[in-house]
PDB file of C-alpha atoms in Angstrom:
ATOM      1  CA  MET D 999     136.308  87.758 101.027  1.00 90.00           C
ATOM      2  CA  THR D1000     132.642  87.205 100.261  1.00 97.00           C
ATOM      3  CA  TYR D1001     131.295  83.703 100.831  1.00 98.00           C
ATOM      4  CA  GLU D1002     128.654  82.316  98.479  1.00 98.00           C
ATOM      5  CA  VAL D1003     125.708  80.790 100.349  1.00 98.00           C
ATOM      6  CA  SER D1004     123.187  78.402  98.805  1.00 98.00           C
ATOM      7  CA  VAL D1005     119.819  78.027 100.540  1.00 98.00           C
ATOM      8  CA  THR D1006     117.357  75.195  99.934  1.00 97.00           C
ATOM      9  CA  ARG D1007     114.145  74.128 101.632  1.00 96.00           C
ATOM     10  CA  ASP D1008     114.143  70.812 103.517  1.00 96.00           C
ATOM     11  CA  GLY D1009     110.836  70.212 105.259  1.00 95.00           C
ATOM     12  CA  ALA D1010     110.337  72.831 107.962  1.00 95.00           C
ATOM     13  CA  TRP D1011     113.940  74.064 107.689  1.00 97.00           C
ATOM     14  CA  TRP D1012     116.054  76.123 105.300  1.00 97.00           C
ATOM     15  CA  MET D1013     119.400  74.435 104.718  1.00 98.00           C
ATOM     16  CA  VAL D1014     122.215  76.974 104.488  1.00 98.00           C
ATOM     17  CA  ALA D1015     125.310  75.708 102.660  1.00 98.00           C
ATOM     18  CA  VAL D1016     128.659  77.449 102.344  1.00 98.00           C
ATOM     19  CA  PRO D1017     130.435  75.420  99.633  1.00 98.00           C
ATOM     20  CA  ALA D1018     133.809  77.157 100.085  1.00 98.00           C
ATOM     21  CA  LEU D1019     133.908  75.791 103.632  1.00 98.00           C
ATOM     22  CA  ASP D1020     132.108  72.515 102.875  1.00 98.00           C
ATOM     23  CA  ALA D1021     129.811  73.454 105.748  1.00 98.00           C
ATOM     24  CA  VAL D1022     126.051  73.476 106.315  1.00 98.00           C
ATOM     25  CA  THR D1023     123.754  74.931 108.944  1.00 98.00           C
ATOM     26  CA  GLN D1024     120.017  75.494 109.091  1.00 98.00           C
ATOM     27  CA  ALA D1025     117.506  78.248 109.715  1.00 98.00           C
ATOM     28  CA  ARG D1026     113.833  78.085 110.591  1.00 97.00           C
ATOM     29  CA  THR D1027     112.912  81.093 108.410  1.00 97.00           C
ATOM     30  CA  LEU D1028     114.464  82.915 105.464  1.00 96.00           C
ATOM     31  CA  GLY D1029     114.859  85.904 107.758  1.00 96.00           C
ATOM     32  CA  GLU D1030     117.269  83.875 109.901  1.00 98.00           C
ATOM     33  CA  VAL D1031     119.459  82.749 106.970  1.00 98.00           C
ATOM     34  CA  ASP D1032     121.762  85.787 106.961  1.00 97.00           C
ATOM     35  CA  VAL D1033     122.678  85.472 110.635  1.00 97.00           C
ATOM     36  CA  ALA D1034     122.989  81.673 110.481  1.00 98.00           C
ATOM     37  CA  ALA D1035     125.314  81.861 107.476  1.00 98.00           C
ATOM     38  CA  ARG D1036     127.444  84.643 108.914  1.00 98.00           C
ATOM     39  CA  GLU D1037     127.762  82.810 112.259  1.00 98.00           C
ATOM     40  CA  LEU D1038     128.780  79.611 110.462  1.00 98.00           C
ATOM     41  CA  VAL D1039     131.498  81.415 108.486  1.00 98.00           C
ATOM     42  CA  ALA D1040     132.714  83.315 111.552  1.00 98.00           C
ATOM     43  CA  LEU D1041     133.009  80.159 113.657  1.00 98.00           C
ATOM     44  CA  ASP D1042     134.629  78.117 110.896  1.00 98.00           C
ATOM     45  CA  THR D1043     137.178  80.755 109.870  1.00 98.00           C
ATOM     46  CA  GLY D1044     137.827  82.586 113.140  1.00 98.00           C
ATOM     47  CA  THR D1045     136.674  85.840 111.538  1.00 97.00           C
ATOM     48  CA  ALA D1046     134.794  88.451 113.564  1.00 98.00           C
ATOM     49  CA  LEU D1047     131.064  88.264 112.824  1.00 97.00           C
ATOM     50  CA  ASP D1048     130.895  91.901 111.712  1.00 96.00           C
ATOM     51  CA  GLU D1049     133.656  91.236 109.166  1.00 97.00           C
ATOM     52  CA  VAL D1050     131.901  88.302 107.442  1.00 98.00           C
ATOM     53  CA  ASN D1051     130.471  89.048 103.990  1.00 98.00           C
ATOM     54  CA  ILE D1052     128.055  86.666 102.300  1.00 98.00           C
ATOM     55  CA  SER D1053     126.130  86.480  99.049  1.00 98.00           C
ATOM     56  CA  VAL D1054     122.931  84.446  99.450  1.00 98.00           C
ATOM     57  CA  HIS D1055     121.278  82.495  96.636  1.00 97.00           C
ATOM     58  CA  VAL D1056     117.940  80.863  97.449  1.00 96.00           C
ATOM     59  CA  GLU D1057     117.323  77.802  95.278  1.00 93.00           C
ATOM     60  CA  PRO D1058     113.776  77.436  93.903  1.00 91.00           C
ATOM     61  CA  GLU D1059     111.707  74.843  95.721  1.00 80.00           C
ATOM     62  CA  GLN D1060     111.114  71.615  93.836  1.00 62.00           C
ATOM     63  CA  ALA D1061     108.754  68.768  94.527  1.00 48.00           C
ATOM     64  CA  ALA D1062     110.492  65.504  95.391  1.00 47.00           C
ATOM     65  CA  GLY D1063     111.330  63.612  92.215  1.00 44.00           C
ATOM     66  CA  ARG D1064     109.836  66.258  89.923  1.00 40.00           C
ATOM     67  CA  ASP D1065     111.027  69.497  88.462  1.00 44.00           C
ATOM     68  CA  ASP D1066     108.943  72.690  88.749  1.00 42.00           C
ATOM     69  CA  ARG D1067     107.399  72.274  85.296  1.00 41.00           C
ATOM     70  CA  SER D1068     105.599  69.095  86.348  1.00 38.00           C
ATOM     71  CA  SER D1069     104.297  70.460  89.647  1.00 36.00           C
ATOM     72  CA  PRO D1070     100.550  71.062  89.585  1.00 37.00           C
ATOM     73  CA  HIS D1071     101.039  74.267  91.617  1.00 38.00           C
ATOM     74  CA  VAL D1072     103.405  75.974  89.183  1.00 37.00           C
ATOM     75  CA  ARG D1073     102.116  77.784  86.116  1.00 32.00           C
TER      76      ARG D1073
END
Protein backbone atom coordinates (compact mmCIF):
# COMPACT_ATOMS: atom_id res chain seq x y z
CA MET A 1 0.00 0.00 0.00
CA THR A 2 1.18 3.51 -0.81
CA TYR A 3 0.35 6.21 1.73
CA GLU A 4 -0.49 9.71 0.51
CA VAL A 5 1.45 12.39 2.38
CA SER A 6 0.51 16.07 2.44
CA VAL A 7 3.23 18.58 3.37
CA THR A 8 2.62 22.18 4.41
CA ARG A 9 4.85 24.90 5.80
CA ASP A 10 4.24 26.05 9.39
CA GLY A 11 6.81 28.61 10.48
CA ALA A 12 10.24 26.99 10.57
CA TRP A 13 8.81 23.48 10.17
CA TRP A 14 7.27 21.35 7.42
CA MET A 15 4.17 19.59 8.72
CA VAL A 16 3.90 16.06 7.33
CA ALA A 17 0.37 14.63 7.40
CA VAL A 18 -0.69 11.08 6.57
CA PRO A 19 -4.49 11.36 6.29
CA ALA A 20 -5.06 7.59 6.03
CA LEU A 21 -3.59 7.23 9.52
CA ASP A 22 -4.90 10.55 10.87
CA ALA A 23 -1.31 11.21 11.91
CA VAL A 24 1.09 14.15 11.65
CA THR A 25 4.80 14.61 12.17
CA GLN A 26 7.22 17.38 11.26
CA ALA A 27 10.48 17.92 9.42
CA ARG A 28 12.93 20.79 9.53
CA THR A 29 13.67 20.64 5.78
CA LEU A 30 11.95 19.24 2.70
CA GLY A 31 14.84 16.82 2.40
CA GLU A 32 13.81 15.26 5.73
CA VAL A 33 10.13 14.80 4.75
CA ASP A 34 10.55 11.39 3.10
CA VAL A 35 12.24 9.81 6.11
CA ALA A 36 9.89 11.48 8.61
CA ALA A 37 6.82 10.28 6.72
CA ARG A 38 8.12 6.75 6.25
CA GLU A 39 9.09 6.50 9.94
CA LEU A 40 5.64 7.73 10.98
CA VAL A 41 3.90 5.12 8.81
CA ALA A 42 6.25 2.35 9.94
CA LEU A 43 5.71 3.12 13.63
CA ASP A 44 1.95 3.53 13.30
CA THR A 45 1.36 0.39 11.22
CA GLY A 46 4.11 -1.93 12.46
CA THR A 47 5.49 -2.17 8.92
CA ALA A 48 9.23 -2.46 8.29
CA LEU A 49 10.66 0.91 7.25
CA ASP A 50 12.03 -0.46 3.97
CA GLU A 51 8.55 -1.72 3.06
CA VAL A 52 6.78 1.65 3.49
CA ASN A 53 5.75 3.38 0.26
CA ILE A 54 4.66 7.01 0.23
CA SER A 55 3.51 9.56 -2.31
CA VAL A 56 4.37 13.11 -1.20
CA HIS A 57 2.39 16.20 -2.20
CA VAL A 58 3.82 19.54 -1.09
CA GLU A 59 1.08 22.16 -0.70
CA PRO A 60 1.91 25.64 -2.05
CA GLU A 61 2.76 28.14 0.65
CA GLN A 62 0.11 30.74 1.36
CA ALA A 63 0.26 33.92 3.37
CA ALA A 64 -1.91 33.88 6.49
CA GLY A 65 -5.43 34.98 5.62
CA ARG A 66 -4.64 35.51 1.93
CA ASP A 67 -4.45 33.31 -1.09
CA ASP A 68 -1.39 33.37 -3.39
CA ARG A 69 -3.00 35.77 -5.86
CA SER A 70 -3.10 38.56 -3.28
CA SER A 71 0.46 38.07 -2.04
CA PRO A 72 2.77 40.88 -3.14
CA HIS A 73 5.56 38.33 -3.75
CA VAL A 74 3.66 36.19 -6.24
CA ARG A 75 3.38 37.17 -9.89
